[in-house]
Coordinates of C-alpha atoms and ligand atoms in Angstrom, one line a residue:
X1 CA 18.0 66.5 22.9
X2 CA 20.4 63.6 20.8
X3 CA 21.3 61.0 23.6
X4 CA 23.9 57.7 23.2
X5 CA 23.7 55.7 26.4
X6 CA 26.8 53.5 25.8
X7 CA 26.2 50.4 28.1
X8 CA 22.3 48.9 28.0
X9 CA 22.0 47.3 31.7
X10 CA 20.2 48.1 34.6
X11 CA 21.0 51.9 34.7
X12 CA 21.7 52.4 31.2
X13 CA 18.3 50.7 29.8
X14 CA 16.3 53.0 32.5
X15 CA 18.1 55.6 31.9
X16 CA 18.1 56.4 28.4
X17 CA 14.2 55.0 28.6
X18 CA 13.1 58.1 30.4
X19 CA 15.3 60.0 28.5
X20 CA 13.1 59.2 25.6
X21 CA 9.8 59.1 27.7
X22 CA 10.6 63.2 28.3
X23 CA 10.8 64.0 24.4
X24 CA 14.5 63.6 23.9
X25 CA 15.8 61.1 20.7
X26 CA 18.0 58.6 22.8
X27 CA 19.9 55.6 21.3
X28 CA 21.0 52.8 23.9
X29 CA 24.1 50.8 22.7
X30 CA 25.9 47.8 24.0
X31 CA 28.4 45.3 23.3
X32 CA 26.8 42.4 24.1
X33 CA 24.8 41.1 20.5
X34 CA 22.5 39.0 22.7
X35 CA 21.0 41.8 24.8
X36 CA 20.5 44.5 21.6
X37 CA 19.0 41.9 19.8
X38 CA 16.5 41.0 22.1
X39 CA 15.7 44.5 22.8
X40 CA 14.9 45.0 19.1
X41 CA 13.0 42.2 19.6
X42 CA 10.9 44.5 21.8
X43 CA 11.9 41.9 24.9
X44 CA 13.6 43.3 27.8
X45 CA 16.6 41.4 29.0
X46 CA 16.3 42.6 32.6
X47 CA 13.0 42.6 35.1
X48 CA 12.4 45.6 36.3
X49 CA 8.3 46.9 37.3
X50 CA 6.7 49.0 34.2
X51 CA 9.9 49.4 31.5
X52 CA 8.4 46.8 29.4
X53 CA 5.3 49.0 29.0
X54 CA 7.8 52.6 28.7
X55 CA 10.2 51.1 26.5
X56 CA 7.9 49.6 23.8
X57 CA 5.6 53.2 24.1
X58 CA 9.2 55.1 23.3
X59 CA 10.0 53.1 20.0
X60 CA 6.8 53.1 19.0
X61 CA 6.9 56.8 19.4
X62 CA 10.2 56.4 17.1
X63 CA 12.1 58.5 19.9
X64 CA 13.8 55.0 21.5
X65 CA 16.5 52.6 19.4
X66 CA 18.8 49.9 20.4
X67 CA 21.9 49.2 18.6
X68 CA 25.2 47.6 19.3
X69 CA 27.0 50.0 16.5
X70 CA 28.5 52.9 18.7
X71 CA 30.0 54.7 15.9
X72 CA 26.8 55.7 14.3
X73 CA 25.4 56.5 18.3
X74 CA 29.0 58.7 18.3
X75 CA 28.3 60.6 16.0
X76 CA 24.8 61.3 16.5
X77 CA 24.5 62.2 19.9
X78 CA 25.2 65.2 21.3
X79 CA 25.3 64.0 24.5
X80 CA 27.3 60.2 25.1
X81 CA 26.5 58.2 28.9
X82 CA 29.1 56.1 29.9
X83 CA 27.0 53.6 31.5
X84 CA 28.5 50.5 31.6
X85 CA 29.4 47.4 35.0
X86 CA 32.6 49.0 36.8
X87 CA 32.4 46.1 39.0
X88 CA 34.7 44.9 41.8
X89 CA 38.1 43.4 41.3
X90 CA 39.5 41.5 43.5
X91 CA 41.9 44.1 46.0
X92 CA 38.4 45.7 46.2
X93 CA 39.0 49.0 44.0
X94 CA 37.0 49.3 41.3
X95 CA 37.5 47.9 38.1
X96 CA 37.7 50.5 35.1
X97 CA 38.5 48.6 31.8
X98 CA 34.9 48.6 30.3
X99 CA 35.4 52.8 31.1
X100 CA 38.4 52.8 29.7
X101 CA 37.7 50.9 26.6
X102 CA 34.1 53.1 26.1
X103 CA 36.4 56.5 26.3
X104 CA 38.8 55.3 23.6
X105 CA 36.0 54.3 21.3
X106 CA 33.8 57.6 21.5
X107 CA 37.1 59.0 21.2
X108 CA 37.8 57.9 18.2
X109 CA 34.5 58.8 16.8
X110 CA 33.9 61.8 17.5
X111 CA 32.9 64.4 14.8
X112 CA 32.7 67.2 16.8
X113 CA 31.6 68.9 20.4
X114 CA 30.2 66.8 23.0
X115 CA 29.7 66.4 26.5
X116 CA 30.9 62.8 28.0
X117 CA 28.8 62.1 30.5
X118 CA 30.3 59.1 33.6
X119 CA 26.4 58.0 34.9
X120 CA 28.9 54.6 35.6
X121 CA 30.0 54.9 39.7
X122 CA 33.4 55.2 39.4
X123 CA 36.3 56.3 42.2
X124 CA 36.8 60.2 42.6
X125 CA 39.3 61.3 40.4
X126 CA 38.0 59.0 37.1
X127 CA 36.6 61.9 34.8
X128 CA 40.3 63.6 34.5
X129 CA 41.5 60.1 33.5
X130 CA 38.7 60.2 30.4
X131 CA 39.4 63.6 29.7
X132 CA 43.1 61.9 29.1
X133 CA 42.8 59.2 27.2
X134 CA 39.9 60.8 25.5
X135 CA 42.3 63.6 24.5
X136 CA 44.9 61.0 23.6
X137 CA 42.8 59.6 21.1
X138 CA 40.4 62.2 19.5
X139 CA 41.4 63.7 16.2
X140 CA 43.4 66.9 17.1
X141 CA 41.0 70.3 17.1
X142 CA 38.0 68.6 18.8
X143 CA 36.8 69.8 22.0
X144 CA 34.6 68.2 24.6
X145 CA 33.9 68.0 28.2
X146 CA 33.6 65.3 30.6
X147 CA 31.0 65.8 33.4
X148 CA 30.5 63.5 36.3
X149 CA 26.0 62.9 37.1
X150 CA 26.2 59.3 39.2
X151 CA 23.1 57.8 39.5
X152 CA 20.7 57.3 42.4
X153 CA 18.6 54.7 41.0
X154 CA 17.3 51.8 43.2
X155 CA 16.4 48.2 41.2
X156 CA 12.8 47.6 41.5
X157 CA 11.1 50.9 41.7
X158 CA 13.7 52.0 38.9
X159 CA 11.6 54.4 37.0
X160 CA 9.9 56.1 39.6
X161 CA 13.3 56.6 41.2
X162 CA 14.1 59.1 37.6
X163 CA 11.4 60.5 37.3
X164 CA 10.6 61.3 40.7
X165 CA 14.2 62.4 41.7
X166 CA 15.7 63.8 45.2
X167 CA 18.0 65.2 43.0
X168 CA 20.2 65.7 40.3
X169 CA 23.3 65.8 41.1
X170 CA 25.7 67.5 37.6
X171 CA 29.8 67.8 38.4
X172 CA 30.4 70.2 35.7
X173 CA 34.0 72.1 34.9
X174 CA 32.5 74.5 32.1
X175 CA 29.7 76.8 31.5
X176 CA 29.2 75.0 28.1
X177 CA 28.8 71.6 29.6
X178 CA 26.4 72.8 32.7
X179 CA 24.6 74.8 29.8
X180 CA 24.0 72.1 27.6
X181 CA 23.4 69.7 31.2
X182 CA 20.5 71.9 32.3
X183 CA 18.9 71.2 29.0
X184 CA 19.0 67.9 29.3
X185 CA 17.4 68.0 33.2
X186 CA 15.2 71.0 32.5
X187 CA 12.5 69.3 33.3
X188 CA 14.0 68.7 37.2
X189 CA 15.3 72.5 36.6
X190 CA 15.0 72.3 41.1
X191 CA 16.1 70.0 41.4
X192 CA 19.7 70.3 39.9
X193 CA 22.7 70.0 41.9
X194 CA 25.5 71.5 40.2
X195 CA 29.6 70.8 41.6
X196 CA 32.3 70.1 40.6
X197 CA 33.2 67.4 38.7
X198 CA 35.2 65.1 41.8
X199 CA 32.9 66.0 44.5
X200 CA 30.2 64.5 42.8
X201 CA 31.9 61.5 42.2
X202 CA 32.4 61.3 45.1
X203 CA 28.8 62.0 46.1
X204 CA 28.0 59.0 45.1
X205 CA 30.3 57.4 46.5
X206 CA 29.5 58.7 49.3
X207 CA 26.0 58.5 49.3
X208 CA 25.9 54.3 48.3
X209 CA 28.3 54.2 51.7
X210 CA 25.9 56.3 54.2
X211 CA 23.1 53.6 53.5
X212 CA 25.0 50.5 53.9
X213 CA 26.8 52.0 57.0
X214 CA 22.5 53.1 58.2
X215 CA 22.1 49.1 57.1
X216 CA 25.2 47.4 59.3
X217 CA 24.4 49.9 62.2
X218 CA 20.4 48.6 62.8
X219 CA 22.0 45.2 62.6
X220 CA 24.4 45.5 64.9
X221 CA 21.9 46.6 67.0
X222 CA 19.7 43.5 66.3
X223 CA 22.9 41.8 67.6
X224 CA 22.9 43.1 70.9
X225 CA 18.7 43.2 70.9
X226 CA 19.1 39.5 70.7
X227 CA 21.2 39.4 73.6
X228 CA 19.5 41.7 75.8
X229 CA 16.2 41.1 75.2
X230 CA 15.0 44.1 73.5
X231 CA 12.9 44.4 69.4
X232 CA 14.9 46.4 67.4
X233 CA 12.0 46.7 65.1
X234 CA 10.5 49.0 68.0
X235 CA 14.8 50.5 68.7
X236 CA 14.2 51.3 64.8
X237 CA 11.2 52.8 65.1
X238 CA 12.3 54.5 68.5
X239 CA 15.7 56.1 66.5
X240 CA 13.8 56.7 63.5
X241 CA 11.6 59.3 64.3
X242 CA 14.4 61.5 65.3
X243 CA 14.2 63.3 62.1
X244 CA 17.8 63.7 62.0
X245 CA 17.8 60.2 61.5
X246 CA 15.4 59.9 59.4
X247 CA 13.2 55.9 59.7
X248 CA 15.0 54.3 56.5
X249 CA 17.1 52.1 55.8
X250 CA 16.6 50.7 59.3
X251 CA 15.0 47.9 58.4
X252 CA 17.2 44.7 59.6
X253 CA 17.7 42.1 57.9
X254 CA 20.2 39.4 56.5
X255 CA 22.3 41.8 55.6
X256 CA 22.6 44.5 52.4
X257 CA 23.3 42.0 49.1
X258 CA 23.2 43.3 45.1
X259 CA 25.6 45.0 42.7
X260 CA 26.1 48.3 45.1
X261 CA 26.7 48.5 47.7
X262 CA 29.0 45.9 48.6
X263 CA 31.4 46.9 45.1
X264 CA 30.7 51.0 46.2
X265 CA 31.7 50.7 49.7
X266 CA 34.7 48.6 49.2
X267 CA 35.7 50.7 45.9
X268 CA 35.4 53.9 48.7
X269 CA 37.0 51.5 51.2
X270 CA 39.9 51.5 48.9
X271 CA 39.9 54.8 46.7
X272 CA 40.3 56.7 50.4
X273 CA 43.2 54.3 51.7
X274 CA 45.6 55.2 48.2
X275 CA 44.6 58.6 49.0
X276 CA 46.0 58.0 52.4
X277 CA 43.2 58.0 54.8
X278 CA 42.3 55.0 56.0
X279 CA 38.8 54.2 56.3
X280 CA 38.8 51.9 58.3
X281 CA 34.5 52.6 59.1
X282 CA 33.4 51.1 56.2
X283 CA 35.2 48.0 56.7
X284 CA 33.4 47.6 59.8
X285 CA 29.7 48.1 57.7
X286 CA 31.6 44.7 55.5
X287 CA 32.1 43.2 58.5
X288 CA 28.9 43.7 60.1
X289 CA 27.2 42.9 57.3
X290 CA 29.4 39.7 56.5
X291 CA 29.2 38.7 59.9
X292 CA 24.9 38.9 59.5
X293 CA 24.7 37.0 56.5
X294 CA 26.7 34.1 58.1
X295 CA 25.0 34.4 61.9
X296 CA 22.0 34.0 59.6
X297 CA 22.9 30.9 58.4
X298 CA 24.2 29.3 62.1
X299 CA 20.5 30.1 63.2
X300 CA 18.8 27.6 60.2
X301 CA 21.5 25.5 61.3
X302 CA 21.0 25.0 65.1
X303 CA 17.2 24.6 64.1
X304 CA 17.7 22.2 61.7
X305 CA 21.1 20.4 63.9
X306 CA 21.4 18.1 60.4
X307 CA 21.0 19.6 57.5
X308 CA 21.3 16.6 55.2
X309 CA 18.1 15.0 53.6
X310 CA 16.0 18.1 55.7
X311 CA 13.2 19.4 52.8
X312 CA 14.3 23.4 52.9
X313 CA 12.3 25.7 51.4
X314 CA 13.9 29.1 50.7
X315 CA 11.6 32.1 49.8
X316 CA 12.8 35.0 47.6
X317 CA 15.7 34.8 45.5
X318 CA 16.6 38.1 43.7
X319 CA 18.6 40.4 46.7
X320 CA 15.8 42.4 47.2
X321 CA 11.9 42.6 45.7
X322 CA 10.8 43.5 42.3
X323 CA 14.3 43.4 40.6
X324 CA 15.3 39.8 38.3
X325 CA 18.9 40.4 39.9
X326 CA 20.9 38.0 42.1
X327 CA 24.6 40.0 42.1
X328 CA 25.4 39.3 45.7
X329 CA 22.2 37.8 46.7
X330 CA 21.3 36.7 50.1
X331 CA 19.9 33.6 48.7
X332 CA 23.0 32.3 46.9
X333 CA 25.5 32.0 50.0
X334 CA 22.5 30.1 52.1
X335 CA 21.8 28.1 49.2
X336 CA 25.9 27.2 49.3
X337 CA 25.8 26.8 52.8
X338 CA 22.9 24.3 52.9
X339 CA 23.5 22.5 49.7
X340 CA 26.8 21.7 50.6
X341 CA 25.6 20.3 54.1
X342 CA 22.7 18.0 51.9
X343 CA 19.9 19.8 52.2
X344 CA 17.4 19.2 49.8
X345 CA 16.3 22.6 48.6
X346 CA 13.1 24.0 46.9
X347 CA 12.9 27.9 46.1
X348 CA 10.2 30.2 45.1
X349 CA 10.7 33.7 43.6
X350 CA 8.8 35.2 40.5
X351 CA 11.4 36.6 38.5
X352 CA 15.3 35.1 39.6
X353 CA 14.7 31.4 39.4
X354 CA 16.6 31.5 35.5
X355 CA 19.7 33.2 37.0
X356 CA 19.9 31.5 40.0
X357 CA 19.3 28.0 38.1
X358 CA 22.6 29.5 36.3
X359 CA 24.7 29.1 40.0
X360 CA 22.5 25.9 41.7
X361 CA 21.1 24.0 38.8
X362 CA 20.2 21.0 41.6
X363 CA 17.4 23.2 43.0
X364 CA 14.1 22.3 42.8
X365 CA 12.8 26.0 41.5
X366 CA 9.6 27.8 41.3
X367 CA 8.2 30.5 40.2
X368 CA 3.6 30.4 40.1
X369 CA 3.2 29.4 43.2
X370 CA 4.6 30.3 46.5
X371 CA 3.1 27.8 48.8
X372 CA 4.6 24.4 46.6
X373 CA 8.3 25.0 47.5
X374 CA 6.8 24.5 51.5
X375 CA 4.8 20.6 50.5
X376 CA 6.4 18.3 54.0
X377 CA 9.1 21.5 54.5
X378 CA 10.8 20.7 57.9
X379 CA 11.6 24.8 57.5
X380 CA 10.5 27.8 55.7
X381 CA 13.5 30.6 55.4
X382 CA 12.3 34.4 53.9
X383 CA 14.9 35.6 52.3
X384 CA 13.1 38.0 49.6
X385 CA 10.0 40.0 51.0
X386 CA 8.1 39.5 48.3
X387 CA 4.9 41.1 48.3
X388 CA 3.5 37.4 48.0
X389 CA 5.7 36.4 50.9
X390 CA 4.7 38.9 53.0
X391 CA 0.7 37.6 52.2
X392 CA 1.2 34.5 53.2
X393 CA -1.5 32.5 54.3
X394 CA -0.6 30.9 57.5
X395 CA -2.6 28.6 57.8
X396 CA -2.2 26.9 54.7
X397 CA 1.5 27.7 55.6
X398 CA 0.9 25.3 58.2
X399 CA -0.9 22.8 57.4
X400 CA 1.6 22.1 53.9
X401 CA 5.0 22.1 56.2
X402 CA 6.0 19.0 57.7
X403 CA 6.5 20.9 60.5
X404 CA 5.8 24.6 61.1
X405 CA 9.1 26.6 61.6
X406 CA 9.7 29.7 59.8
X407 CA 12.9 31.5 60.0
X408 CA 12.3 34.7 58.7
X409 CA 15.4 37.0 57.1
X410 CA 13.3 40.0 56.5
X411 CA 11.2 39.9 59.6
X412 CA 7.7 40.3 57.0
X413 CA 6.0 38.7 60.2
X414 CA 5.4 40.1 63.4
X415 CA 5.9 37.6 66.2
X416 CA 2.7 37.4 67.7
X417 CA 1.2 36.9 64.3
X418 CA 3.3 34.0 64.1
X419 CA 2.6 33.1 67.9
X420 CA -0.7 33.1 67.1
X421 CA -0.4 31.0 63.5
X422 CA 1.6 28.5 65.4
X423 CA 4.6 28.7 64.1
X424 CA 8.3 28.9 66.0
X425 CA 9.7 31.5 64.6
X426 CA 13.0 33.1 64.7
X427 CA 13.4 36.4 63.4
X428 CA 16.3 39.4 62.9
X429 CA 16.9 41.3 66.3
X430 CA 13.6 40.0 68.1
X431 CA 13.1 37.4 70.6
X432 CA 12.1 34.1 69.0
X433 CA 8.7 32.8 69.3
X434 CA 9.2 29.0 70.6
X435 CA 7.0 26.4 69.1
X436 CA 5.0 23.4 70.2
Ligands
NAD501 P1 24.8 46.2 34.0 O1 25.9 45.4 33.6 O2 23.8 45.8 34.4 O3 24.7 46.4 32.8 C1 26.3 47.2 31.7 C2 26.1 46.8 30.8 O4 27.4 47.5 29.9 C3 26.2 46.0 30.3 O5 24.9 45.4 29.9 C4 27.0 45.3 29.6 O6 27.2 44.6 28.6 C5 27.9 47.3 28.9 N1 29.0 47.3 28.3 C6 30.3 46.9 28.8 N2 31.0 46.9 28.0 C7 30.8 47.8 27.1 C8 31.7 48.2 26.4 N3 32.9 48.4 25.7 N4 29.9 48.7 24.7 C9 29.4 48.6 25.0 N5 28.7 48.0 26.4 C10 29.1 47.5 27.2 O7 25.4 47.2 35.1 P2 24.6 48.0 35.6 O8 23.8 47.7 36.6 O9 23.5 49.0 34.8 O10 25.4 49.0 36.4 C11 26.0 50.4 36.2 C12 27.0 51.2 36.1 O11 26.1 52.3 36.9 C13 27.8 50.8 37.5 O12 28.8 51.6 37.8 C14 26.9 50.8 38.9 O13 27.4 50.7 39.5 C15 26.1 51.9 38.3 N6 24.7 52.2 39.6 C16 23.9 50.9 39.1 C17 22.9 50.9 39.6 C18 22.0 50.1 39.7 O14 21.5 50.0 40.9 N7 22.1 48.2 39.2 C19 22.3 52.1 40.5 C20 23.0 53.4 40.3 C21 24.7 53.2 39.5
UGA502 C1 21.4 51.0 46.0 C2 21.2 52.7 46.5 O1 19.3 52.5 47.0 C3 20.4 53.3 45.3 O2 20.2 54.6 45.0 C4 22.2 53.3 44.5 O3 21.6 54.0 43.2 C5 22.0 51.7 44.2 O4 22.2 51.5 45.3 C6 23.5 52.0 43.0 O5 24.3 52.4 43.2 O6 22.9 50.6 42.6 P1 19.7 49.0 45.1 O7 20.9 48.3 45.1 O8 19.1 48.7 44.3 O9 19.8 50.5 45.0 O10 18.4 48.7 46.5 P2 18.4 48.9 47.9 O11 17.2 49.5 47.9 O12 19.5 50.2 48.3 O13 19.0 47.5 48.7 C7 19.8 47.6 48.3 C8 20.6 46.5 49.5 O14 20.0 46.8 51.0 C9 18.7 45.3 49.2 O15 19.8 43.6 50.1 C10 18.0 44.8 50.4 O16 17.1 44.3 51.2 C11 18.9 45.9 52.1 N1 18.2 47.1 52.6 C12 17.7 47.8 51.9 C13 18.1 46.3 54.0 O17 18.9 45.1 54.6 N2 17.4 47.7 54.9 C14 17.7 48.5 54.9 O18 16.3 49.2 55.2 C15 17.2 48.3 53.3

């Protein structure tokens, strides 16, 4: 089938590439000239494992192309995906101005029946607004459908998530659109869940909020573990083995970040309130997340006593491993807080340095050698559990550091291992390991 994807960011680029990989003809469109130029030259503007290779393969096969020309894309395609960003407004509501703008543009160029697919994460009832907008701007007599097909991929494992999905949710209001979507996803026909459009939209916000709630829950439990002398890792295992609860998304840490959980929980809370329901639980999920991050920063400050002029090594800048994305990354808050008190910050990340440098140019950055920031450091702070961090040679780290203190926001090591290696070790929801 012929597909146009409008918005070629983390979601649009991955989705479009994966569609081309299963044989569809795809044009990925974006209004950012730098992005499209880079893609046309074979560069990939984001880091996602395997993406560069998959793009190259499908461009060579003639199934994948990039363009700024939305008019040509709309005319070419049978199915048009809207995959633009839906950032948070100061009120917490989702900002739908890019979705609205793209809907108008699509309408103006429609030359026959098309399915317009909402891929961006949007509040319930948005498809109705897209339908109304397109109806206003479209030429008389041209038919179309608006379908909701939310995306559940995670950054860092996006290709795998799209290629082997748990489920594909399609909210469609007509048989004609359902048939086209079934054809588009025929490779995954056992995984498709057809719903009405509103339910599909709500599934996305409800899923992300539930996952965020699970993380805040275990982080709250971690606080009680620290106060009571229990071990959150043991507790998480003990509750997760109940198949009704499940072991996933019970990793206590420095709090969730990224471009989606924080904004989607807020957006779901706001749309619920606007509809007349006070979803207080979601405000609490956010409050626990904020507190978790603040507590972590407090632990660092308490340990250092005076931050000024201390050499602070930060391992990991991306909001999670295997991505270059630093949107709402815990590392950004930590750098800000310690930088404001005069800390001398040395940070390592294999993919996210150039993005973090734009926010905090005064930090000394390393991309290659994970040991480089540790030389003469007063403290090592683990913020992202990259493989290189989890595989650190602790004897070497101990030798490099001025004082062997590790504060771990991801529980990347066991306290027993740290005790054996001679570190003072502070982690999340577990008893601290005292040093010498
Ligand atoms: P992104 O910022 O990486 O990409 C969005 C792209 O849309 C940008 O490249 C931007 O230039 C482009 N764009 C904006 N307005 C445009 C216009 N008028 N015409 C053409 N292009 C335009 O965002 P993202 O992370 O890919 O997220 C996109 C949507 O998908 C959001 O709603 C997000 O909540 C949702 N989502 C994201 C993820 C994720 O892991 N990042 C996962 C699931 C769902
Ligand atoms: C999340 C969802 O997992 C995807 O299903 C969804 O499509 C996506 O949001 C979205 O809508 O954008 P993503 O943000 O890429 O994906 O990454 P996650 O793996 O969910 O991690 C999010 C944050 O939670 C990270 O900061 C991670 O470190 C943190 N986390 C995750 C924990 O602190 N503990 C956990 O147990 C799991």
